[in-house]
Amino acid sequence: MHIAILYNRDHELLEDDPGREAREDVTRVASALSDALSHGDTHAEPLAVEGSGLEFVDTLARMQPDLVINLCESVAADARGEMVIPCLLDMLGLPYTGSPALSLGLALHKDKAKELLKARGVSTPGFARLDRVEDVATLELPFPLIVKPAREDASVGITSDSVVHDRASLGRAVEAVLRTFHQPALVEQFIPGREIYVPLLGNHPRRALPLTEIRFGKLFEDRPNIVTYAAKWESESPDYQNTPTAPCLLEDAALEARLVRTAMDAFAALECQDYGRVDLRVTPEGVPYVIDINPNCDLHPEAGFAKAARVAGIDYPALANRLVEIALERAHAHGHPTARRKGPGATRLPDPSNRNVLAGRNGSRDRARRSRASAE
């Protein structure tokens, strides 16, 4: 079985890139997955998407891999290019892991995602998109508010100054987003309470894996409890050291069921598939609010998803093989163009029922079925 691991290598394109660490991380994920999957008859080969060119399309057309693991989170250091990759893979007729272009585009355009959630009756904080600083004067949302770039992920653009309590600080935060990121600002009601992540795995059926929670340390006693960019990516920073993830301990089974149902509904509303994570804020009264949807979430072996999976008994190779299996099962079930191709030289999808092809010879598929994975 030949797997291509497609990832963005664009972290060196911009001298002053506010999302550099997040982009650089994808390179390490590609290497880790290659090591985890390249066993027996399976060869997993990293393939970089570099610069603003599309040379990788010709390379994939020549390779004709059995599956593409899509790790691309940007093209040419622009997160909006993420949704281009599934479109190109669909045109090539190649099956791939993770969510399709529409889901990635909706998740990245946060105001559109929230409009859809609201229309579906999924709980999410009140919000507005501001395209100009002048729009601050007419905003009617109650304080406190949190201000984010409307077209970024991975906490890019979020600092301790992102939570605001008056119109003057709101104007400064909105102006900073417009100036730095050259995109609209998303302004949301800030929800005090716990921050809990719900990881989701599979399609039919889809299940929630063990929930995790951010533990805000002493640094945050006099600050808003939010995960800043530094908290997520700058390991030497006080923000990072005061925001460890931990298993979410909920004594109330009804509350846990409510969190899972909310996350499931949000994931389905954007038509996400295979795997991902939904981030919630939960009030002291137990009301969950969706603050972010993360299709194709971070698969680094030391990120929350894989670390929690190990606690649940699933090692990294087993997790990687399960993601491959899920993608191939979906491609067969949906009649992917590759599976329908006819004539000499046609590429056939590997049979997902073939245990040796999907999991190699190390029995990791069986372990995956016996264990529960975890999330960030």
JSON list of C-alpha atoms in Angstrom, two decimals, residues 89-309:
[
{"chain": "A", "resi": 89, "resn": "LEU", "atom": "CA", "xyz": [-7.46, 15.73, -4.59]},
{"chain": "A", "resi": 90, "resn": "ASP", "atom": "CA", "xyz": [-11.08, 15.25, -5.66]},
{"chain": "A", "resi": 91, "resn": "MET", "atom": "CA", "xyz": [-10.16, 16.33, -9.21]},
{"chain": "A", "resi": 92, "resn": "LEU", "atom": "CA", "xyz": [-7.30, 13.81, -9.23]},
{"chain": "A", "resi": 93, "resn": "GLY", "atom": "CA", "xyz": [-9.67, 11.08, -8.02]},
{"chain": "A", "resi": 94, "resn": "LEU", "atom": "CA", "xyz": [-7.52, 10.33, -4.98]},
{"chain": "A", "resi": 95, "resn": "PRO", "atom": "CA", "xyz": [-9.08, 9.34, -1.64]},
{"chain": "A", "resi": 96, "resn": "TYR", "atom": "CA", "xyz": [-7.82, 11.30, 1.35]},
{"chain": "A", "resi": 97, "resn": "THR", "atom": "CA", "xyz": [-8.14, 11.54, 5.11]},
{"chain": "A", "resi": 98, "resn": "GLY", "atom": "CA", "xyz": [-10.13, 14.20, 6.89]},
{"chain": "A", "resi": 99, "resn": "SER", "atom": "CA", "xyz": [-12.81, 16.66, 5.95]},
{"chain": "A", "resi": 100, "resn": "PRO", "atom": "CA", "xyz": [-13.73, 17.93, 2.47]},
{"chain": "A", "resi": 101, "resn": "ALA", "atom": "CA", "xyz": [-13.17, 21.42, 1.11]},
{"chain": "A", "resi": 102, "resn": "LEU", "atom": "CA", "xyz": [-16.56, 22.84, 2.13]},
{"chain": "A", "resi": 103, "resn": "SER", "atom": "CA", "xyz": [-16.12, 21.77, 5.76]},
{"chain": "A", "resi": 104, "resn": "LEU", "atom": "CA", "xyz": [-12.60, 23.18, 5.96]},
{"chain": "A", "resi": 105, "resn": "GLY", "atom": "CA", "xyz": [-13.72, 26.45, 4.39]},
{"chain": "A", "resi": 106, "resn": "LEU", "atom": "CA", "xyz": [-16.65, 26.84, 6.76]},
{"chain": "A", "resi": 107, "resn": "ALA", "atom": "CA", "xyz": [-14.55, 26.03, 9.82]},
{"chain": "A", "resi": 108, "resn": "LEU", "atom": "CA", "xyz": [-11.95, 28.60, 8.79]},
{"chain": "A", "resi": 109, "resn": "HIS", "atom": "CA", "xyz": [-14.51, 31.33, 8.02]},
{"chain": "A", "resi": 110, "resn": "LYS", "atom": "CA", "xyz": [-15.64, 31.48, 11.61]},
{"chain": "A", "resi": 111, "resn": "ASP", "atom": "CA", "xyz": [-18.54, 33.88, 11.14]},
{"chain": "A", "resi": 112, "resn": "LYS", "atom": "CA", "xyz": [-20.04, 31.63, 8.46]},
{"chain": "A", "resi": 113, "resn": "ALA", "atom": "CA", "xyz": [-19.62, 28.58, 10.67]},
{"chain": "A", "resi": 114, "resn": "LYS", "atom": "CA", "xyz": [-21.37, 30.36, 13.53]},
{"chain": "A", "resi": 115, "resn": "GLU", "atom": "CA", "xyz": [-24.22, 31.46, 11.27]},
{"chain": "A", "resi": 116, "resn": "LEU", "atom": "CA", "xyz": [-24.73, 27.82, 10.33]},
{"chain": "A", "resi": 117, "resn": "LEU", "atom": "CA", "xyz": [-24.55, 26.66, 13.94]},
{"chain": "A", "resi": 118, "resn": "LYS", "atom": "CA", "xyz": [-27.10, 29.26, 14.94]},
{"chain": "A", "resi": 119, "resn": "ALA", "atom": "CA", "xyz": [-29.43, 28.20, 12.10]},
{"chain": "A", "resi": 120, "resn": "ARG", "atom": "CA", "xyz": [-29.14, 24.57, 13.25]},
{"chain": "A", "resi": 121, "resn": "GLY", "atom": "CA", "xyz": [-29.90, 25.46, 16.86]},
{"chain": "A", "resi": 122, "resn": "VAL", "atom": "CA", "xyz": [-26.41, 24.60, 18.12]},
{"chain": "A", "resi": 123, "resn": "SER", "atom": "CA", "xyz": [-25.38, 26.72, 21.10]},
{"chain": "A", "resi": 124, "resn": "THR", "atom": "CA", "xyz": [-22.62, 29.23, 20.27]},
{"chain": "A", "resi": 125, "resn": "PRO", "atom": "CA", "xyz": [-21.79, 32.66, 21.76]},
{"chain": "A", "resi": 126, "resn": "GLY", "atom": "CA", "xyz": [-23.38, 35.76, 20.27]},
{"chain": "A", "resi": 127, "resn": "PHE", "atom": "CA", "xyz": [-21.12, 37.30, 17.64]},
{"chain": "A", "resi": 128, "resn": "ALA", "atom": "CA", "xyz": [-20.54, 39.87, 14.94]},
{"chain": "A", "resi": 129, "resn": "ARG", "atom": "CA", "xyz": [-18.03, 40.28, 12.11]},
{"chain": "A", "resi": 130, "resn": "LEU", "atom": "CA", "xyz": [-16.40, 43.69, 11.95]},
{"chain": "A", "resi": 131, "resn": "ASP", "atom": "CA", "xyz": [-14.72, 44.82, 8.73]},
{"chain": "A", "resi": 132, "resn": "ARG", "atom": "CA", "xyz": [-13.85, 48.35, 9.88]},
{"chain": "A", "resi": 133, "resn": "VAL", "atom": "CA", "xyz": [-12.87, 49.96, 13.15]},
{"chain": "A", "resi": 134, "resn": "GLU", "atom": "CA", "xyz": [-15.81, 52.33, 12.65]},
{"chain": "A", "resi": 135, "resn": "ASP", "atom": "CA", "xyz": [-18.18, 49.37, 13.09]},
{"chain": "A", "resi": 136, "resn": "VAL", "atom": "CA", "xyz": [-17.26, 49.22, 16.79]},
{"chain": "A", "resi": 137, "resn": "ALA", "atom": "CA", "xyz": [-19.50, 52.23, 17.48]},
{"chain": "A", "resi": 138, "resn": "THR", "atom": "CA", "xyz": [-22.67, 50.40, 16.43]},
{"chain": "A", "resi": 139, "resn": "LEU", "atom": "CA", "xyz": [-21.93, 46.97, 17.95]},
{"chain": "A", "resi": 140, "resn": "GLU", "atom": "CA", "xyz": [-24.66, 45.93, 20.38]},
{"chain": "A", "resi": 141, "resn": "LEU", "atom": "CA", "xyz": [-23.19, 42.79, 21.99]},
{"chain": "A", "resi": 142, "resn": "PRO", "atom": "CA", "xyz": [-22.85, 42.92, 25.81]},
{"chain": "A", "resi": 143, "resn": "PHE", "atom": "CA", "xyz": [-19.39, 42.99, 27.38]},
{"chain": "A", "resi": 144, "resn": "PRO", "atom": "CA", "xyz": [-17.10, 41.19, 28.06]},
{"chain": "A", "resi": 145, "resn": "LEU", "atom": "CA", "xyz": [-16.18, 40.27, 24.49]},
{"chain": "A", "resi": 146, "resn": "ILE", "atom": "CA", "xyz": [-13.34, 38.38, 22.83]},
{"chain": "A", "resi": 147, "resn": "VAL", "atom": "CA", "xyz": [-11.81, 39.53, 19.52]},
{"chain": "A", "resi": 148, "resn": "LYS", "atom": "CA", "xyz": [-10.21, 37.09, 17.05]},
{"chain": "A", "resi": 149, "resn": "PRO", "atom": "CA", "xyz": [-9.12, 37.06, 13.41]},
{"chain": "A", "resi": 150, "resn": "ALA", "atom": "CA", "xyz": [-12.10, 35.70, 11.45]},
{"chain": "A", "resi": 151, "resn": "ARG", "atom": "CA", "xyz": [-9.99, 33.56, 9.08]},
{"chain": "A", "resi": 152, "resn": "GLU", "atom": "CA", "xyz": [-7.35, 31.90, 11.27]},
{"chain": "A", "resi": 153, "resn": "ASP", "atom": "CA", "xyz": [-7.10, 28.84, 13.48]},
{"chain": "A", "resi": 154, "resn": "ALA", "atom": "CA", "xyz": [-4.68, 27.39, 16.06]},
{"chain": "A", "resi": 155, "resn": "SER", "atom": "CA", "xyz": [-5.21, 30.43, 18.34]},
{"chain": "A", "resi": 156, "resn": "VAL", "atom": "CA", "xyz": [-3.41, 32.67, 15.84]},
{"chain": "A", "resi": 157, "resn": "GLY", "atom": "CA", "xyz": [-3.99, 36.30, 16.82]},
{"chain": "A", "resi": 158, "resn": "ILE", "atom": "CA", "xyz": [-5.27, 35.56, 20.33]},
{"chain": "A", "resi": 159, "resn": "THR", "atom": "CA", "xyz": [-3.46, 37.33, 23.20]},
{"chain": "A", "resi": 160, "resn": "SER", "atom": "CA", "xyz": [-4.31, 38.37, 26.74]},
{"chain": "A", "resi": 161, "resn": "ASP", "atom": "CA", "xyz": [-5.61, 41.64, 25.24]},
{"chain": "A", "resi": 162, "resn": "SER", "atom": "CA", "xyz": [-8.19, 39.80, 23.12]},
{"chain": "A", "resi": 163, "resn": "VAL", "atom": "CA", "xyz": [-10.79, 39.85, 25.92]},
{"chain": "A", "resi": 164, "resn": "VAL", "atom": "CA", "xyz": [-12.17, 43.37, 26.28]},
{"chain": "A", "resi": 165, "resn": "HIS", "atom": "CA", "xyz": [-14.52, 45.04, 28.77]},
{"chain": "A", "resi": 166, "resn": "ASP", "atom": "CA", "xyz": [-15.25, 48.43, 27.20]},
{"chain": "A", "resi": 167, "resn": "ARG", "atom": "CA", "xyz": [-15.65, 50.05, 23.80]},
{"chain": "A", "resi": 168, "resn": "ALA", "atom": "CA", "xyz": [-12.23, 51.71, 23.80]},
{"chain": "A", "resi": 169, "resn": "SER", "atom": "CA", "xyz": [-10.35, 48.42, 24.32]},
{"chain": "A", "resi": 170, "resn": "LEU", "atom": "CA", "xyz": [-12.67, 46.77, 21.79]},
{"chain": "A", "resi": 171, "resn": "GLY", "atom": "CA", "xyz": [-11.65, 49.33, 19.20]},
{"chain": "A", "resi": 172, "resn": "ARG", "atom": "CA", "xyz": [-7.96, 48.71, 19.87]},
{"chain": "A", "resi": 173, "resn": "ALA", "atom": "CA", "xyz": [-8.36, 44.93, 19.61]},
{"chain": "A", "resi": 174, "resn": "VAL", "atom": "CA", "xyz": [-10.35, 45.16, 16.37]},
{"chain": "A", "resi": 175, "resn": "GLU", "atom": "CA", "xyz": [-7.83, 47.59, 14.88]},
{"chain": "A", "resi": 176, "resn": "ALA", "atom": "CA", "xyz": [-4.97, 45.22, 15.76]},
{"chain": "A", "resi": 177, "resn": "VAL", "atom": "CA", "xyz": [-6.65, 42.32, 13.94]},
{"chain": "A", "resi": 178, "resn": "LEU", "atom": "CA", "xyz": [-7.43, 44.40, 10.85]},
{"chain": "A", "resi": 179, "resn": "ARG", "atom": "CA", "xyz": [-3.89, 45.79, 10.70]},
{"chain": "A", "resi": 180, "resn": "THR", "atom": "CA", "xyz": [-1.98, 42.59, 11.45]},
{"chain": "A", "resi": 181, "resn": "PHE", "atom": "CA", "xyz": [-4.02, 39.99, 9.59]},
{"chain": "A", "resi": 182, "resn": "HIS", "atom": "CA", "xyz": [-5.68, 42.03, 6.83]},
{"chain": "A", "resi": 183, "resn": "GLN", "atom": "CA", "xyz": [-9.01, 40.30, 7.43]},
{"chain": "A", "resi": 184, "resn": "PRO", "atom": "CA", "xyz": [-12.23, 40.90, 9.37]},
{"chain": "A", "resi": 185, "resn": "ALA", "atom": "CA", "xyz": [-12.37, 40.61, 13.14]},
{"chain": "A", "resi": 186, "resn": "LEU", "atom": "CA", "xyz": [-14.74, 38.15, 14.78]},
{"chain": "A", "resi": 187, "resn": "VAL", "atom": "CA", "xyz": [-16.20, 39.60, 17.98]},
{"chain": "A", "resi": 188, "resn": "GLU", "atom": "CA", "xyz": [-17.87, 37.11, 20.33]},
{"chain": "A", "resi": 189, "resn": "GLN", "atom": "CA", "xyz": [-19.45, 37.22, 23.74]},
{"chain": "A", "resi": 190, "resn": "PHE", "atom": "CA", "xyz": [-16.85, 35.93, 26.18]},
{"chain": "A", "resi": 191, "resn": "ILE", "atom": "CA", "xyz": [-18.19, 32.93, 28.12]},
{"chain": "A", "resi": 192, "resn": "PRO", "atom": "CA", "xyz": [-16.66, 32.59, 31.62]},
{"chain": "A", "resi": 193, "resn": "GLY", "atom": "CA", "xyz": [-16.24, 29.00, 32.73]},
{"chain": "A", "resi": 194, "resn": "ARG", "atom": "CA", "xyz": [-14.38, 25.83, 31.83]},
{"chain": "A", "resi": 195, "resn": "GLU", "atom": "CA", "xyz": [-12.78, 25.13, 28.45]},
{"chain": "A", "resi": 196, "resn": "ILE", "atom": "CA", "xyz": [-13.43, 21.53, 27.40]},
{"chain": "A", "resi": 197, "resn": "TYR", "atom": "CA", "xyz": [-12.48, 19.74, 24.19]},
{"chain": "A", "resi": 198, "resn": "VAL", "atom": "CA", "xyz": [-14.55, 16.96, 22.63]},
{"chain": "A", "resi": 199, "resn": "PRO", "atom": "CA", "xyz": [-12.62, 14.76, 20.15]},
{"chain": "A", "resi": 200, "resn": "LEU", "atom": "CA", "xyz": [-14.62, 12.90, 17.53]},
{"chain": "A", "resi": 201, "resn": "LEU", "atom": "CA", "xyz": [-13.59, 9.85, 15.52]},
{"chain": "A", "resi": 202, "resn": "GLY", "atom": "CA", "xyz": [-15.28, 8.01, 12.66]},
{"chain": "A", "resi": 203, "resn": "ASN", "atom": "CA", "xyz": [-18.30, 8.60, 10.46]},
{"chain": "A", "resi": 204, "resn": "HIS", "atom": "CA", "xyz": [-20.96, 5.90, 10.61]},
{"chain": "A", "resi": 205, "resn": "PRO", "atom": "CA", "xyz": [-20.87, 5.45, 13.52]},
{"chain": "A", "resi": 206, "resn": "ARG", "atom": "CA", "xyz": [-19.11, 8.50, 14.91]},
{"chain": "A", "resi": 207, "resn": "ARG", "atom": "CA", "xyz": [-18.10, 8.45, 18.55]},
{"chain": "A", "resi": 208, "resn": "ALA", "atom": "CA", "xyz": [-16.75, 10.86, 21.09]},
{"chain": "A", "resi": 209, "resn": "LEU", "atom": "CA", "xyz": [-13.42, 9.95, 22.66]},
{"chain": "A", "resi": 210, "resn": "PRO", "atom": "CA", "xyz": [-12.42, 10.90, 26.22]},
{"chain": "A", "resi": 211, "resn": "LEU", "atom": "CA", "xyz": [-12.90, 14.60, 26.87]},
{"chain": "A", "resi": 212, "resn": "THR", "atom": "CA", "xyz": [-10.01, 16.85, 27.90]},
{"chain": "A", "resi": 213, "resn": "GLU", "atom": "CA", "xyz": [-9.89, 20.20, 29.67]},
{"chain": "A", "resi": 214, "resn": "ILE", "atom": "CA", "xyz": [-7.54, 23.15, 29.92]},
{"chain": "A", "resi": 215, "resn": "ARG", "atom": "CA", "xyz": [-6.27, 23.66, 33.48]},
{"chain": "A", "resi": 216, "resn": "PHE", "atom": "CA", "xyz": [-5.62, 27.39, 33.90]},
{"chain": "A", "resi": 217, "resn": "GLY", "atom": "CA", "xyz": [-2.81, 28.00, 36.42]},
{"chain": "A", "resi": 218, "resn": "LYS", "atom": "CA", "xyz": [-1.96, 30.82, 38.79]},
{"chain": "A", "resi": 219, "resn": "LEU", "atom": "CA", "xyz": [-0.95, 33.13, 35.96]},
{"chain": "A", "resi": 220, "resn": "PHE", "atom": "CA", "xyz": [-4.61, 33.32, 34.99]},
{"chain": "A", "resi": 221, "resn": "GLU", "atom": "CA", "xyz": [-6.01, 34.19, 38.41]},
{"chain": "A", "resi": 222, "resn": "ASP", "atom": "CA", "xyz": [-6.16, 37.86, 37.39]},
{"chain": "A", "resi": 223, "resn": "ARG", "atom": "CA", "xyz": [-6.45, 37.33, 33.64]},
{"chain": "A", "resi": 224, "resn": "PRO", "atom": "CA", "xyz": [-9.14, 35.96, 31.33]},
{"chain": "A", "resi": 225, "resn": "ASN", "atom": "CA", "xyz": [-8.96, 32.18, 31.12]},
{"chain": "A", "resi": 226, "resn": "ILE", "atom": "CA", "xyz": [-8.24, 31.81, 27.41]},
{"chain": "A", "resi": 227, "resn": "VAL", "atom": "CA", "xyz": [-5.79, 29.77, 25.35]},
{"chain": "A", "resi": 228, "resn": "THR", "atom": "CA", "xyz": [-3.58, 32.37, 23.69]},
{"chain": "A", "resi": 229, "resn": "TYR", "atom": "CA", "xyz": [-1.26, 31.72, 20.76]},
{"chain": "A", "resi": 230, "resn": "ALA", "atom": "CA", "xyz": [1.66, 31.65, 23.22]},
{"chain": "A", "resi": 231, "resn": "ALA", "atom": "CA", "xyz": [-0.18, 29.12, 25.38]},
{"chain": "A", "resi": 232, "resn": "LYS", "atom": "CA", "xyz": [-0.56, 26.81, 22.41]},
{"chain": "A", "resi": 233, "resn": "TRP", "atom": "CA", "xyz": [2.79, 27.14, 20.64]},
{"chain": "A", "resi": 234, "resn": "GLU", "atom": "CA", "xyz": [5.51, 28.86, 22.70]},
{"chain": "A", "resi": 235, "resn": "SER", "atom": "CA", "xyz": [6.65, 26.15, 25.10]},
{"chain": "A", "resi": 236, "resn": "GLU", "atom": "CA", "xyz": [8.95, 28.43, 27.13]},
{"chain": "A", "resi": 237, "resn": "SER", "atom": "CA", "xyz": [6.28, 31.04, 27.75]},
{"chain": "A", "resi": 238, "resn": "PRO", "atom": "CA", "xyz": [4.40, 31.45, 31.06]},
{"chain": "A", "resi": 239, "resn": "ASP", "atom": "CA", "xyz": [1.12, 31.12, 29.12]},
{"chain": "A", "resi": 240, "resn": "TYR", "atom": "CA", "xyz": [2.13, 27.67, 27.85]},
{"chain": "A", "resi": 241, "resn": "GLN", "atom": "CA", "xyz": [3.32, 26.47, 31.24]},
{"chain": "A", "resi": 242, "resn": "ASN", "atom": "CA", "xyz": [0.09, 27.59, 32.94]},
{"chain": "A", "resi": 243, "resn": "THR", "atom": "CA", "xyz": [-2.34, 25.92, 30.50]},
{"chain": "A", "resi": 244, "resn": "PRO", "atom": "CA", "xyz": [-1.76, 22.15, 30.64]},
{"chain": "A", "resi": 245, "resn": "THR", "atom": "CA", "xyz": [-4.40, 19.82, 29.26]},
{"chain": "A", "resi": 246, "resn": "ALA", "atom": "CA", "xyz": [-5.81, 17.11, 31.51]},
{"chain": "A", "resi": 247, "resn": "PRO", "atom": "CA", "xyz": [-8.57, 14.52, 31.44]},
{"chain": "A", "resi": 248, "resn": "CYS", "atom": "CA", "xyz": [-11.94, 16.17, 31.94]},
{"chain": "A", "resi": 249, "resn": "LEU", "atom": "CA", "xyz": [-13.48, 14.81, 35.12]},
{"chain": "A", "resi": 250, "resn": "LEU", "atom": "CA", "xyz": [-17.25, 15.18, 35.07]},
{"chain": "A", "resi": 251, "resn": "GLU", "atom": "CA", "xyz": [-19.31, 13.60, 37.81]},
{"chain": "A", "resi": 252, "resn": "ASP", "atom": "CA", "xyz": [-22.52, 14.59, 36.06]},
{"chain": "A", "resi": 253, "resn": "ALA", "atom": "CA", "xyz": [-23.26, 12.05, 33.32]},
{"chain": "A", "resi": 254, "resn": "ALA", "atom": "CA", "xyz": [-26.07, 14.21, 31.97]},
{"chain": "A", "resi": 255, "resn": "LEU", "atom": "CA", "xyz": [-23.65, 17.12, 31.52]},
{"chain": "A", "resi": 256, "resn": "GLU", "atom": "CA", "xyz": [-21.14, 14.95, 29.68]},
{"chain": "A", "resi": 257, "resn": "ALA", "atom": "CA", "xyz": [-23.89, 13.69, 27.39]},
{"chain": "A", "resi": 258, "resn": "ARG", "atom": "CA", "xyz": [-24.94, 17.29, 26.73]},
{"chain": "A", "resi": 259, "resn": "LEU", "atom": "CA", "xyz": [-21.37, 18.29, 25.82]},
{"chain": "A", "resi": 260, "resn": "VAL", "atom": "CA", "xyz": [-20.97, 15.33, 23.48]},
{"chain": "A", "resi": 261, "resn": "ARG", "atom": "CA", "xyz": [-24.32, 15.96, 21.80]},
{"chain": "A", "resi": 262, "resn": "THR", "atom": "CA", "xyz": [-23.47, 19.63, 21.24]},
{"chain": "A", "resi": 263, "resn": "ALA", "atom": "CA", "xyz": [-20.11, 18.70, 19.72]},
{"chain": "A", "resi": 264, "resn": "MET", "atom": "CA", "xyz": [-21.67, 16.03, 17.51]},
{"chain": "A", "resi": 265, "resn": "ASP", "atom": "CA", "xyz": [-24.29, 18.47, 16.25]},
{"chain": "A", "resi": 266, "resn": "ALA", "atom": "CA", "xyz": [-21.65, 21.11, 15.47]},
{"chain": "A", "resi": 267, "resn": "PHE", "atom": "CA", "xyz": [-19.47, 18.61, 13.60]},
{"chain": "A", "resi": 268, "resn": "ALA", "atom": "CA", "xyz": [-22.44, 17.39, 11.58]},
{"chain": "A", "resi": 269, "resn": "ALA", "atom": "CA", "xyz": [-23.61, 20.93, 10.80]},
{"chain": "A", "resi": 270, "resn": "LEU", "atom": "CA", "xyz": [-20.34, 21.60, 8.93]},
{"chain": "A", "resi": 271, "resn": "GLU", "atom": "CA", "xyz": [-20.39, 18.10, 7.38]},
{"chain": "A", "resi": 272, "resn": "CYS", "atom": "CA", "xyz": [-16.98, 17.28, 8.83]},
{"chain": "A", "resi": 273, "resn": "GLN", "atom": "CA", "xyz": [-15.73, 13.74, 8.52]},
{"chain": "A", "resi": 274, "resn": "ASP", "atom": "CA", "xyz": [-13.22, 11.17, 9.82]},
{"chain": "A", "resi": 275, "resn": "TYR", "atom": "CA", "xyz": [-11.77, 12.99, 12.85]},
{"chain": "A", "resi": 276, "resn": "GLY", "atom": "CA", "xyz": [-11.61, 16.34, 14.57]},
{"chain": "A", "resi": 277, "resn": "ARG", "atom": "CA", "xyz": [-12.19, 18.28, 17.75]},
{"chain": "A", "resi": 278, "resn": "VAL", "atom": "CA", "xyz": [-14.89, 20.65, 18.96]},
{"chain": "A", "resi": 279, "resn": "ASP", "atom": "CA", "xyz": [-13.92, 23.25, 21.56]},
{"chain": "A", "resi": 280, "resn": "LEU", "atom": "CA", "xyz": [-16.51, 24.26, 24.14]},
{"chain": "A", "resi": 281, "resn": "ARG", "atom": "CA", "xyz": [-16.83, 26.82, 26.87]},
{"chain": "A", "resi": 282, "resn": "VAL", "atom": "CA", "xyz": [-19.06, 25.57, 29.68]},
{"chain": "A", "resi": 283, "resn": "THR", "atom": "CA", "xyz": [-20.71, 27.95, 32.14]},
{"chain": "A", "resi": 284, "resn": "PRO", "atom": "CA", "xyz": [-20.85, 27.20, 35.88]},
{"chain": "A", "resi": 285, "resn": "GLU", "atom": "CA", "xyz": [-24.51, 26.31, 35.28]},
{"chain": "A", "resi": 286, "resn": "GLY", "atom": "CA", "xyz": [-23.46, 23.60, 32.80]},
{"chain": "A", "resi": 287, "resn": "VAL", "atom": "CA", "xyz": [-24.47, 25.33, 29.56]},
{"chain": "A", "resi": 288, "resn": "PRO", "atom": "CA", "xyz": [-22.09, 24.44, 26.68]},
{"chain": "A", "resi": 289, "resn": "TYR", "atom": "CA", "xyz": [-21.17, 26.90, 23.93]},
{"chain": "A", "resi": 290, "resn": "VAL", "atom": "CA", "xyz": [-19.25, 25.94, 20.78]},
{"chain": "A", "resi": 291, "resn": "ILE", "atom": "CA", "xyz": [-16.30, 28.31, 20.36]},
{"chain": "A", "resi": 292, "resn": "ASP", "atom": "CA", "xyz": [-14.40, 26.47, 17.61]},
{"chain": "A", "resi": 293, "resn": "ILE", "atom": "CA", "xyz": [-14.65, 23.47, 15.30]},
{"chain": "A", "resi": 294, "resn": "ASN", "atom": "CA", "xyz": [-11.36, 21.84, 14.33]},
{"chain": "A", "resi": 295, "resn": "PRO", "atom": "CA", "xyz": [-11.64, 19.38, 11.44]},
{"chain": "A", "resi": 296, "resn": "ASN", "atom": "CA", "xyz": [-8.29, 17.72, 10.68]},
{"chain": "A", "resi": 297, "resn": "CYS", "atom": "CA", "xyz": [-6.97, 18.59, 14.15]},
{"chain": "A", "resi": 298, "resn": "ASP", "atom": "CA", "xyz": [-3.30, 18.36, 15.15]},
{"chain": "A", "resi": 299, "resn": "LEU", "atom": "CA", "xyz": [-1.91, 14.81, 14.86]},
{"chain": "A", "resi": 300, "resn": "HIS", "atom": "CA", "xyz": [1.53, 15.44, 16.34]},
{"chain": "A", "resi": 301, "resn": "PRO", "atom": "CA", "xyz": [2.47, 12.51, 18.63]},
{"chain": "A", "resi": 302, "resn": "GLU", "atom": "CA", "xyz": [2.92, 14.93, 21.55]},
{"chain": "A", "resi": 303, "resn": "ALA", "atom": "CA", "xyz": [-0.26, 16.92, 20.90]},
{"chain": "A", "resi": 304, "resn": "GLY", "atom": "CA", "xyz": [-3.34, 16.36, 23.01]},
{"chain": "A", "resi": 305, "resn": "PHE", "atom": "CA", "xyz": [-5.06, 13.98, 20.61]},
{"chain": "A", "resi": 306, "resn": "ALA", "atom": "CA", "xyz": [-2.23, 11.43, 20.52]},
{"chain": "A", "resi": 307, "resn": "LYS", "atom": "CA", "xyz": [-1.23, 11.88, 24.17]},
{"chain": "A", "resi": 308, "resn": "ALA", "atom": "CA", "xyz": [-4.72, 11.15, 25.37]},
{"chain": "A", "resi": 309, "resn": "ALA", "atom": "CA", "xyz": [-4.97, 8.22, 22.96]}
]
